[in-house]
């Protein structure tokens, strides 16, 4: 027995050829086609704007990275410039010391001049004394104990001149060394200043580009937001019409199939026919019954149920959903571990609907691990956000990136023989409880389904 929409289309074509054309039904079909067109148009526009936004965001990230690189280079140059300024200050202090040394040298020169002047006076006095004393009648005149002897003075003068010469040579050498170092520092300072100015210019240019790009991204984001809002409004309007038309269409098809199935059953029960024809009619009847079942599921999905909200413990709800499937998990050699939070607050939920949603999520995990594996059930509560979370993590086959965005769409399934309503129904139930459901998966590694429910604040 086929269980795909291809078969449904073939059967509808057969019914269309066998039955008179209903103009009202054809209008319904045309309206559904129009709604489907707007749905595709919305998806295409959404993908186009998302790609544009991704490109602009990537450009923005690149510009930010370049700006950070230039900013870092400027900081390094600034540090280097400060280091040069510090060395410049040190050299400046050294030069000041050398100036003071020059002043000391000038004082010494002055002292030297004073000593030379005094020596000249002493020499003049010594000549006068010699001329006055002279030599009388061949008798040598020798100075007495109190006479002045200039030998000590000459020795002191020679030593002082030597010290002055050495000091002068040292000062010249240090002055030359300082001059060269100052020239080098000055050159380095100019080089750093040039590099800093160049980096600042590049940084300013990049900053201007980045600001321009940011404005463009903001403008595109605003346009995209407005476009998406308009598309969503139009989609909502068309889907409201689509839902009404689809329900009417499903009712009509259900009635036709019911008539067809009843007629077939009446014929096979009351009229003689050969076995081959009877078998063919039974196959048609079985297909009609399957179609009726699918329509009932669709109508149940489209119908907003009346909810009976009561306080429940999430751990107990999860255990209640797992219990009927426990034997199947054991039969497929799937190890199940629990990481339940303690002292979880009660959640107001419709028990039947919530159990049904969890059962469908667990069945998906079961089907993804036909050769065995592992399943982890976890619950937790975040008091700050008042969110109660449920996570189901399996080590199954996973879902490809191309399919992961479609898993919640009605009648989408990557497995043969499946109708693709399980996750759609689960999402509908979670939405009715003011919650969110999120799916993360890696092909070949497993899937994590996360359900988050926002709890009501405690009453005062």
Short mmCIF file of C-alpha atoms in Angstrom, two decimals:
data_model
loop_
_atom_site.label_atom_id
_atom_site.label_comp_id
_atom_site.label_asym_id
_atom_site.label_seq_id
_atom_site.Cartn_x
_atom_site.Cartn_y
_atom_site.Cartn_z
CA UNK A 1 0.00 0.00 0.00
CA UNK A 2 1.44 3.37 -0.96
CA UNK A 3 1.52 6.09 1.66
CA UNK A 4 2.69 9.16 -0.19
CA UNK A 5 1.03 12.21 -1.64
CA UNK A 6 1.94 11.03 -5.13
CA UNK A 7 -0.54 8.23 -4.68
CA UNK A 8 -3.11 10.71 -3.33
CA UNK A 9 -2.73 12.86 -6.44
CA UNK A 10 -3.21 9.82 -8.69
CA UNK A 11 -6.35 8.76 -6.79
CA UNK A 12 -7.76 12.31 -6.96
CA UNK A 13 -7.17 12.35 -10.71
CA UNK A 14 -9.09 9.08 -11.02
CA UNK A 15 -11.97 10.49 -8.95
CA UNK A 16 -11.92 13.65 -11.07
CA UNK A 17 -12.30 11.64 -14.29
CA UNK A 18 -15.04 9.44 -12.81
CA UNK A 19 -17.08 12.20 -11.19
CA UNK A 20 -18.58 15.43 -12.59
CA UNK A 21 -16.58 18.60 -12.13
CA UNK A 22 -17.68 20.59 -9.08
CA UNK A 23 -17.08 24.27 -9.89
CA UNK A 24 -17.10 25.21 -6.19
CA UNK A 25 -14.43 22.63 -5.43
CA UNK A 26 -12.27 23.87 -8.32
CA UNK A 27 -12.47 27.40 -6.90
CA UNK A 28 -11.23 26.01 -3.60
CA UNK A 29 -8.30 24.28 -5.36
CA UNK A 30 -7.46 27.51 -7.24
CA UNK A 31 -7.50 29.49 -3.98
CA UNK A 32 -5.15 26.97 -2.35
CA UNK A 33 -2.77 27.31 -5.34
CA UNK A 34 -2.75 31.11 -4.92
CA UNK A 35 -1.98 30.78 -1.21
CA UNK A 36 0.77 28.29 -2.02
CA UNK A 37 2.24 30.80 -4.50
CA UNK A 38 2.41 33.52 -1.83
CA UNK A 39 3.96 31.05 0.60
CA UNK A 40 6.73 30.25 -1.92
CA UNK A 41 7.12 33.96 -2.70
CA UNK A 42 7.53 34.70 1.00
CA UNK A 43 10.14 31.94 1.41
CA UNK A 44 12.10 33.19 -1.63
CA UNK A 45 12.05 36.81 -0.43
CA UNK A 46 13.09 35.71 3.05
CA UNK A 47 16.04 33.67 1.72
CA UNK A 48 17.12 36.54 -0.56
CA UNK A 49 17.13 39.11 2.24
CA UNK A 50 18.84 36.69 4.60
CA UNK A 51 21.66 36.17 2.07
CA UNK A 52 22.05 39.94 1.58
CA UNK A 53 22.17 40.46 5.30
CA UNK A 54 24.73 37.67 5.74
CA UNK A 55 27.01 39.27 3.10
CA UNK A 56 26.76 42.69 4.75
CA UNK A 57 27.32 41.22 8.19
CA UNK A 58 30.43 39.44 6.89
CA UNK A 59 31.74 42.70 5.40
CA UNK A 60 31.02 44.45 8.69
CA UNK A 61 32.96 41.78 10.60
CA UNK A 62 35.92 42.13 8.23
CA UNK A 63 35.93 45.91 8.64
CA UNK A 64 35.72 45.56 12.40
CA UNK A 65 38.63 43.11 12.33
CA UNK A 66 40.72 45.51 10.24
CA UNK A 67 39.81 48.40 12.52
CA UNK A 68 40.87 46.38 15.56
CA UNK A 69 44.17 45.49 13.83
CA UNK A 70 44.89 49.14 13.03
CA UNK A 71 43.87 50.22 16.50
CA UNK A 72 46.26 47.67 17.99
CA UNK A 73 49.09 48.90 15.72
CA UNK A 74 48.39 52.51 16.76
CA UNK A 75 48.52 51.49 20.42
CA UNK A 76 51.89 49.81 19.86
CA UNK A 77 53.24 52.90 18.09
CA UNK A 78 51.92 55.06 20.90
CA UNK A 79 53.74 52.90 23.44
CA UNK A 80 56.91 53.13 21.37
CA UNK A 81 56.54 56.91 21.11
CA UNK A 82 56.15 57.18 24.89
CA UNK A 83 59.26 55.05 25.32
CA UNK A 84 61.19 57.39 22.99
CA UNK A 85 59.91 60.39 24.92
CA UNK A 86 61.10 58.78 28.13
CA UNK A 87 64.54 58.17 26.63
CA UNK A 88 64.52 61.75 25.32
CA UNK A 89 63.87 63.02 28.82
CA UNK A 90 66.77 60.92 30.12
CA UNK A 91 69.09 62.30 27.44
CA UNK A 92 67.85 65.79 28.21
CA UNK A 93 68.76 65.32 31.87
CA UNK A 94 72.15 63.99 30.77
CA UNK A 95 72.68 67.09 28.64
CA UNK A 96 71.76 69.30 31.56
CA UNK A 97 74.39 67.48 33.62
CA UNK A 98 76.90 68.13 30.86
CA UNK A 99 75.97 71.85 30.84
CA UNK A 100 76.60 71.93 34.55
CA UNK A 101 79.94 70.25 33.92
CA UNK A 102 80.76 72.95 31.37
CA UNK A 103 79.97 75.57 33.95
CA UNK A 104 82.31 73.78 36.35
CA UNK A 105 84.96 73.79 33.61
CA UNK A 106 84.51 77.53 33.18
CA UNK A 107 85.00 78.03 36.92
CA UNK A 108 88.18 75.93 36.77
CA UNK A 109 89.43 78.00 33.81
CA UNK A 110 88.81 81.11 35.82
CA UNK A 111 90.70 79.62 38.77
CA UNK A 112 93.53 78.69 36.40
CA UNK A 113 93.71 82.26 35.13
CA UNK A 114 93.82 83.57 38.67
CA UNK A 115 96.67 81.19 39.52
CA UNK A 116 98.59 82.22 36.38
CA UNK A 117 98.17 85.88 37.27
CA UNK A 118 99.37 85.22 40.81
CA UNK A 119 102.32 83.22 39.48
CA UNK A 120 103.29 86.09 37.21
CA UNK A 121 103.24 88.49 40.19
CA UNK A 122 105.33 86.08 42.26
CA UNK A 123 107.87 85.70 39.47
CA UNK A 124 108.14 89.48 39.19
CA UNK A 125 108.65 89.79 42.95
CA UNK A 126 111.26 87.03 42.84
CA UNK A 127 113.23 88.89 40.15
CA UNK A 128 113.13 92.08 42.20
CA UNK A 129 114.42 90.23 45.25
CA UNK A 130 117.24 88.70 43.26
CA UNK A 131 118.26 92.05 41.83
CA UNK A 132 118.29 93.63 45.27
CA UNK A 133 120.11 90.87 47.05
CA UNK A 134 122.63 90.19 44.22
CA UNK A 135 126.11 88.69 44.89
CA UNK A 136 128.52 90.79 47.00
CA UNK A 137 132.33 90.20 46.67
CA UNK A 138 132.03 86.68 45.37
CA UNK A 139 130.01 85.48 48.34
CA UNK A 140 126.96 83.50 47.37
CA UNK A 141 123.77 84.65 48.93
CA UNK A 142 121.37 81.82 49.85
CA UNK A 143 117.82 82.41 50.87
CA UNK A 144 117.00 82.14 54.53
CA UNK A 145 114.42 79.92 56.12
CA UNK A 146 111.60 82.44 55.55
CA UNK A 147 112.33 82.98 51.81
CA UNK A 148 109.61 81.98 49.25
CA UNK A 149 110.25 78.75 47.20
CA UNK A 150 107.96 78.43 44.09
CA UNK A 151 108.64 74.65 43.48
CA UNK A 152 105.42 73.59 45.28
CA UNK A 153 103.42 76.12 43.35
CA UNK A 154 104.72 74.81 40.00
CA UNK A 155 103.95 71.22 40.97
CA UNK A 156 100.37 72.15 41.95
CA UNK A 157 99.93 74.05 38.72
CA UNK A 158 101.08 71.10 36.61
CA UNK A 159 98.71 68.74 38.42
CA UNK A 160 95.78 71.13 38.00
CA UNK A 161 96.50 71.56 34.30
CA UNK A 162 96.61 67.80 33.86
CA UNK A 163 93.27 67.37 35.64
CA UNK A 164 91.71 70.15 33.57
CA UNK A 165 92.94 68.52 30.35
CA UNK A 166 91.57 65.11 31.31
CA UNK A 167 88.24 66.66 32.32
CA UNK A 168 88.03 68.55 29.06
CA UNK A 169 88.76 65.39 27.01
CA UNK A 170 86.12 63.40 28.92
CA UNK A 171 83.54 66.14 28.46
CA UNK A 172 84.24 66.30 24.71
CA UNK A 173 83.91 62.52 24.35
CA UNK A 174 80.65 62.38 26.31
CA UNK A 175 79.31 65.38 24.44
CA UNK A 176 79.99 63.68 21.11
CA UNK A 177 78.36 60.44 22.31
CA UNK A 178 75.30 62.32 23.55
CA UNK A 179 75.03 64.23 20.29
CA UNK A 180 75.00 61.00 18.27
CA UNK A 181 72.45 59.38 20.56
CA UNK A 182 70.23 62.45 20.39
CA UNK A 183 70.42 62.45 16.59
CA UNK A 184 69.47 58.76 16.55
CA UNK A 185 66.59 59.33 18.97
CA UNK A 186 65.39 62.28 16.95
CA UNK A 187 65.41 60.18 13.79
CA UNK A 188 63.54 57.35 15.51
CA UNK A 189 61.03 59.82 16.88
CA UNK A 190 60.40 61.23 13.40
CA UNK A 191 60.03 57.70 11.98
CA UNK A 192 57.55 56.70 14.68
CA UNK A 193 55.63 59.95 14.16
CA UNK A 194 55.45 59.25 10.40
CA UNK A 195 54.28 55.65 11.00
CA UNK A 196 51.75 56.84 13.57
CA UNK A 197 50.37 59.46 11.19
CA UNK A 198 50.14 56.85 8.42
CA UNK A 199 48.34 54.35 10.68
CA UNK A 200 45.97 57.03 11.92
CA UNK A 201 45.18 57.97 8.32
CA UNK A 202 44.48 54.33 7.41
CA UNK A 203 42.45 53.88 10.58
CA UNK A 204 40.36 56.96 9.84
CA UNK A 205 39.75 55.73 6.30
CA UNK A 206 38.75 52.26 7.55
CA UNK A 207 36.58 53.82 10.24
CA UNK A 208 34.79 55.93 7.63
CA UNK A 209 34.21 52.84 5.49
CA UNK A 210 33.03 50.86 8.50
CA UNK A 211 30.60 53.62 9.55
CA UNK A 212 29.29 53.80 5.99
CA UNK A 213 28.90 50.02 5.87
CA UNK A 214 27.17 50.03 9.25
CA UNK A 215 24.69 52.59 7.95
CA UNK A 216 24.13 50.44 4.84
CA UNK A 217 23.59 47.33 6.97
CA UNK A 218 21.20 49.25 9.20
CA UNK A 219 19.31 50.52 6.16
CA UNK A 220 19.13 47.07 4.60
CA UNK A 221 18.07 45.56 7.92
CA UNK A 222 15.31 48.14 8.20
CA UNK A 223 14.18 47.50 4.63
CA UNK A 224 14.32 43.75 5.18
CA UNK A 225 12.36 44.06 8.40
CA UNK A 226 9.70 46.14 6.68
CA UNK A 227 9.59 43.78 3.71
CA UNK A 228 9.32 40.74 5.97
CA UNK A 229 6.61 42.43 8.02
CA UNK A 230 4.63 43.13 4.86
CA UNK A 231 5.19 39.61 3.58
CA UNK A 232 4.18 38.12 6.92
CA UNK A 233 1.02 40.21 6.97
CA UNK A 234 0.17 39.09 3.47
CA UNK A 235 1.11 35.52 4.31
CA UNK A 236 -1.07 35.62 7.42
CA UNK A 237 -3.99 36.95 5.41
CA UNK A 238 -3.61 34.33 2.70
CA UNK A 239 -3.06 31.52 5.18
CA UNK A 240 -6.20 32.50 7.06
CA UNK A 241 -8.06 32.11 3.79
CA UNK A 242 -6.09 28.95 3.04
CA UNK A 243 -6.99 27.37 6.38
CA UNK A 244 -10.69 28.01 5.87
CA UNK A 245 -10.57 26.76 2.30
CA UNK A 246 -8.44 23.75 3.21
CA UNK A 247 -10.86 22.73 5.94
CA UNK A 248 -13.78 23.07 3.53
CA UNK A 249 -11.87 21.18 0.86
CA UNK A 250 -10.97 18.42 3.32
CA UNK A 251 -14.58 18.07 4.40
CA UNK A 252 -15.72 17.75 0.79
CA UNK A 253 -13.01 15.19 -0.06
CA UNK A 254 -13.86 13.29 3.11
CA UNK A 255 -17.50 13.14 2.10
CA UNK A 256 -16.63 11.94 -1.41
CA UNK A 257 -14.25 9.31 -0.04
CA UNK A 258 -16.86 8.21 2.49
CA UNK A 259 -19.40 7.76 -0.28
CA UNK A 260 -16.84 5.92 -2.41
CA UNK A 261 -15.74 3.65 0.46
CA UNK A 262 -19.36 2.91 1.45
CA UNK A 263 -20.31 2.12 -2.14
CA UNK A 264 -17.36 -0.24 -2.51
CA UNK A 265 -18.18 -2.04 0.73
CA UNK A 266 -21.84 -2.32 -0.32
CA UNK A 267 -20.90 -3.76 -3.71
CA UNK A 268 -18.43 -6.31 -2.35
CA UNK A 269 -20.95 -7.45 0.28
CA UNK A 270 -24.08 -7.74 -1.90
CA UNK A 271 -23.04 -8.38 -5.48
CA UNK A 272 -21.27 -11.48 -6.79
CA UNK A 273 -17.93 -10.79 -8.47
CA UNK A 274 -14.71 -12.64 -9.23
CA UNK A 275 -11.90 -12.66 -6.68
CA UNK A 276 -9.54 -10.44 -8.68
CA UNK A 277 -12.09 -7.64 -9.00
CA UNK A 278 -13.04 -8.00 -5.36
CA UNK A 279 -9.35 -7.77 -4.35
CA UNK A 280 -8.87 -4.64 -6.44
CA UNK A 281 -11.95 -3.01 -4.89
CA UNK A 282 -10.66 -3.91 -1.40
CA UNK A 283 -7.33 -2.20 -2.22
CA UNK A 284 -9.21 0.92 -3.37
CA UNK A 285 -11.25 0.82 -0.16
CA UNK A 286 -8.11 0.46 1.98
CA UNK A 287 -6.54 3.44 0.21
CA UNK A 288 -9.71 5.44 0.72
CA UNK A 289 -9.65 4.59 4.43
CA UNK A 290 -6.01 5.72 4.64
CA UNK A 291 -6.93 8.94 2.88
CA UNK A 292 -9.81 9.49 5.30
CA UNK A 293 -7.44 8.92 8.21
CA UNK A 294 -5.01 11.49 6.80
CA UNK A 295 -7.83 13.99 6.38
CA UNK A 296 -8.94 13.42 9.98
CA UNK A 297 -5.36 14.07 11.13
CA UNK A 298 -5.24 17.25 9.04
CA UNK A 299 -8.53 18.48 10.46
CA UNK A 300 -7.35 17.68 13.98
CA UNK A 301 -4.20 19.68 13.32
CA UNK A 302 -6.15 22.65 11.94
CA UNK A 303 -8.67 22.57 14.78
CA UNK A 304 -7.84 24.57 17.93
CA UNK A 305 -8.51 22.14 20.80
CA UNK A 306 -10.16 23.06 24.07
CA UNK A 307 -7.43 22.84 26.67
CA UNK A 308 -7.84 21.65 30.24
CA UNK A 309 -4.94 23.26 32.09
CA UNK A 310 -3.91 21.70 35.38
CA UNK A 311 -0.75 21.80 37.50
CA UNK A 312 1.65 18.96 36.64
CA UNK A 313 5.20 17.92 37.47
CA UNK A 314 7.28 17.95 34.28
CA UNK A 315 9.36 14.94 35.36
CA UNK A 316 6.19 12.90 35.83
CA UNK A 317 4.82 14.00 32.45
CA UNK A 318 8.04 12.95 30.74
CA UNK A 319 8.02 9.59 32.51
CA UNK A 320 4.36 9.15 31.55
CA UNK A 321 5.20 9.69 27.88
CA UNK A 322 8.22 7.37 28.00
CA UNK A 323 6.53 4.50 29.85
CA UNK A 324 4.49 3.13 26.86
CA UNK A 325 7.62 3.18 24.69
CA UNK A 326 10.07 1.72 27.23
CA UNK A 327 9.79 -1.84 25.86
CA UNK A 328 10.54 -0.62 22.33
CA UNK A 329 13.64 1.26 23.50
CA UNK A 330 14.88 -1.86 25.28
CA UNK A 331 14.08 -3.99 22.23
CA UNK A 332 16.25 -1.74 20.04
CA UNK A 333 19.08 -1.81 22.60
CA UNK A 334 18.83 1.92 23.34
CA UNK A 335 20.27 3.01 26.69
CA UNK A 336 18.14 5.70 28.32
CA UNK A 337 19.58 8.01 30.98
CA UNK A 338 17.75 10.64 33.01
CA UNK A 339 19.06 13.94 34.26
CA UNK A 340 15.97 15.38 35.90
CA UNK A 341 16.04 18.60 37.87
CA UNK A 342 14.89 18.46 41.47
CA UNK A 343 12.19 20.63 43.05
CA UNK A 344 10.82 21.75 39.70
CA UNK A 345 7.85 24.13 39.96
CA UNK A 346 4.54 22.82 38.69
CA UNK A 347 3.61 23.70 35.11
CA UNK A 348 0.04 24.36 33.99
CA UNK A 349 -0.56 22.08 31.03
CA UNK A 350 -3.11 19.94 29.27
CA UNK A 351 -1.90 16.49 30.24
CA UNK A 352 -3.30 14.66 27.21
CA UNK A 353 -1.87 17.14 24.69
CA UNK A 354 1.52 17.36 26.42
CA UNK A 355 1.85 13.57 26.67
CA UNK A 356 0.95 13.29 22.98
CA UNK A 357 3.64 15.84 22.04
CA UNK A 358 6.34 14.10 24.12
CA UNK A 359 5.36 10.68 22.74
CA UNK A 360 5.82 11.94 19.17
CA UNK A 361 9.24 13.41 20.04
CA UNK A 362 10.29 10.13 21.68
CA UNK A 363 9.05 8.15 18.66
CA UNK A 364 11.24 10.29 16.41
CA UNK A 365 14.26 9.52 18.60
CA UNK A 366 13.35 5.82 18.57
CA UNK A 367 13.12 5.75 14.77
CA UNK A 368 16.50 7.48 14.39
CA UNK A 369 18.32 4.66 16.26
CA UNK A 370 17.29 1.34 14.61
CA UNK A 371 20.69 -0.19 15.45
CA UNK A 372 20.71 0.98 19.07
CA UNK A 373 22.28 3.96 20.76
CA UNK A 374 21.66 6.31 23.66
CA UNK A 375 18.96 8.74 24.74
CA UNK A 376 19.27 11.36 27.49
CA UNK A 377 16.20 12.96 29.03
CA UNK A 378 16.86 16.15 31.00
CA UNK A 379 14.77 18.79 32.77
CA UNK A 380 15.82 22.05 34.42
CA UNK A 381 14.38 25.32 35.68
CA UNK A 382 15.91 28.78 35.35
CA UNK A 383 14.47 30.96 38.10
CA UNK A 384 15.75 34.23 36.59
CA UNK A 385 13.86 33.78 33.29
CA UNK A 386 11.13 31.56 34.81
CA UNK A 387 11.71 29.04 32.03
CA UNK A 388 11.27 25.30 32.42
CA UNK A 389 13.32 23.35 29.88
CA UNK A 390 13.07 19.77 28.63
CA UNK A 391 15.83 18.28 26.48
CA UNK A 392 15.91 14.98 24.58
CA UNK A 393 19.34 14.12 23.18
CA UNK A 394 19.85 11.01 21.04
CA UNK A 395 22.83 9.47 19.28
CA UNK A 396 20.88 8.58 16.17
CA UNK A 397 21.35 9.25 12.48
CA UNK A 398 20.79 13.00 12.81
CA UNK A 399 19.23 15.38 10.29
CA UNK A 400 20.94 17.03 7.35
CA UNK A 401 21.30 20.81 7.28
CA UNK A 402 19.05 20.98 4.21
CA UNK A 403 16.19 19.24 6.05
CA UNK A 404 16.53 20.77 9.51
CA UNK A 405 14.61 23.93 8.53
CA UNK A 406 11.70 21.88 7.18
CA UNK A 407 11.17 19.33 9.95
CA UNK A 408 8.26 21.24 11.50
CA UNK A 409 6.44 21.67 8.18
CA UNK A 410 3.30 19.54 7.82
CA UNK A 411 3.71 16.35 5.78
CA UNK A 412 7.48 16.72 5.52
CA UNK A 413 9.39 13.51 6.23
CA UNK A 414 12.72 12.12 5.10
CA UNK A 415 11.57 8.57 5.95
CA UNK A 416 9.48 6.47 3.60
CA UNK A 417 6.07 5.45 4.88
CA UNK A 418 5.82 8.40 7.29
CA UNK A 419 3.28 11.19 7.04
CA UNK A 420 5.48 13.89 8.57
CA UNK A 421 3.00 15.21 11.11
CA UNK A 422 4.68 14.18 14.36
CA UNK A 423 6.91 17.24 14.84
CA UNK A 424 4.22 19.54 13.45
CA UNK A 425 1.73 18.33 16.07
CA UNK A 426 4.39 18.55 18.83
CA UNK A 427 5.19 22.14 17.84
CA UNK A 428 1.49 23.02 17.80
CA UNK A 429 1.03 21.66 21.32
CA UNK A 430 4.09 23.54 22.64
CA UNK A 431 2.85 26.76 20.97
CA UNK A 432 -0.54 26.34 22.68
CA UNK A 433 1.32 26.18 26.03
CA UNK A 434 3.20 29.45 25.28
CA UNK A 435 6.43 27.58 24.77
CA UNK A 436 9.11 27.14 22.12
CA UNK A 437 10.66 24.06 20.56
CA UNK A 438 14.13 24.10 19.02
CA UNK A 439 16.03 21.35 17.24
CA UNK A 440 19.80 20.97 16.80
CA UNK A 441 21.25 18.11 14.81
CA UNK A 442 24.43 16.89 13.14
CA UNK A 443 24.13 14.30 10.41
CA UNK A 444 25.49 10.98 11.64
CA UNK A 445 25.99 12.16 15.24
CA UNK A 446 22.55 12.75 16.75
CA UNK A 447 19.84 15.24 17.56
CA UNK A 448 18.84 17.41 20.52
CA UNK A 449 15.26 18.63 20.89
CA UNK A 450 14.85 21.47 23.41
CA UNK A 451 11.42 22.51 24.73
CA UNK A 452 11.14 25.69 26.80
CA UNK A 453 8.00 26.67 28.70
CA UNK A 454 7.51 30.09 30.26
CA UNK A 455 5.92 29.68 33.69
CA UNK A 456 3.54 32.19 35.16
CA UNK A 457 4.95 34.33 38.01
CA UNK A 458 3.85 33.19 41.48
CA UNK A 459 0.76 34.92 42.76
CA UNK A 460 1.33 37.52 45.49
#
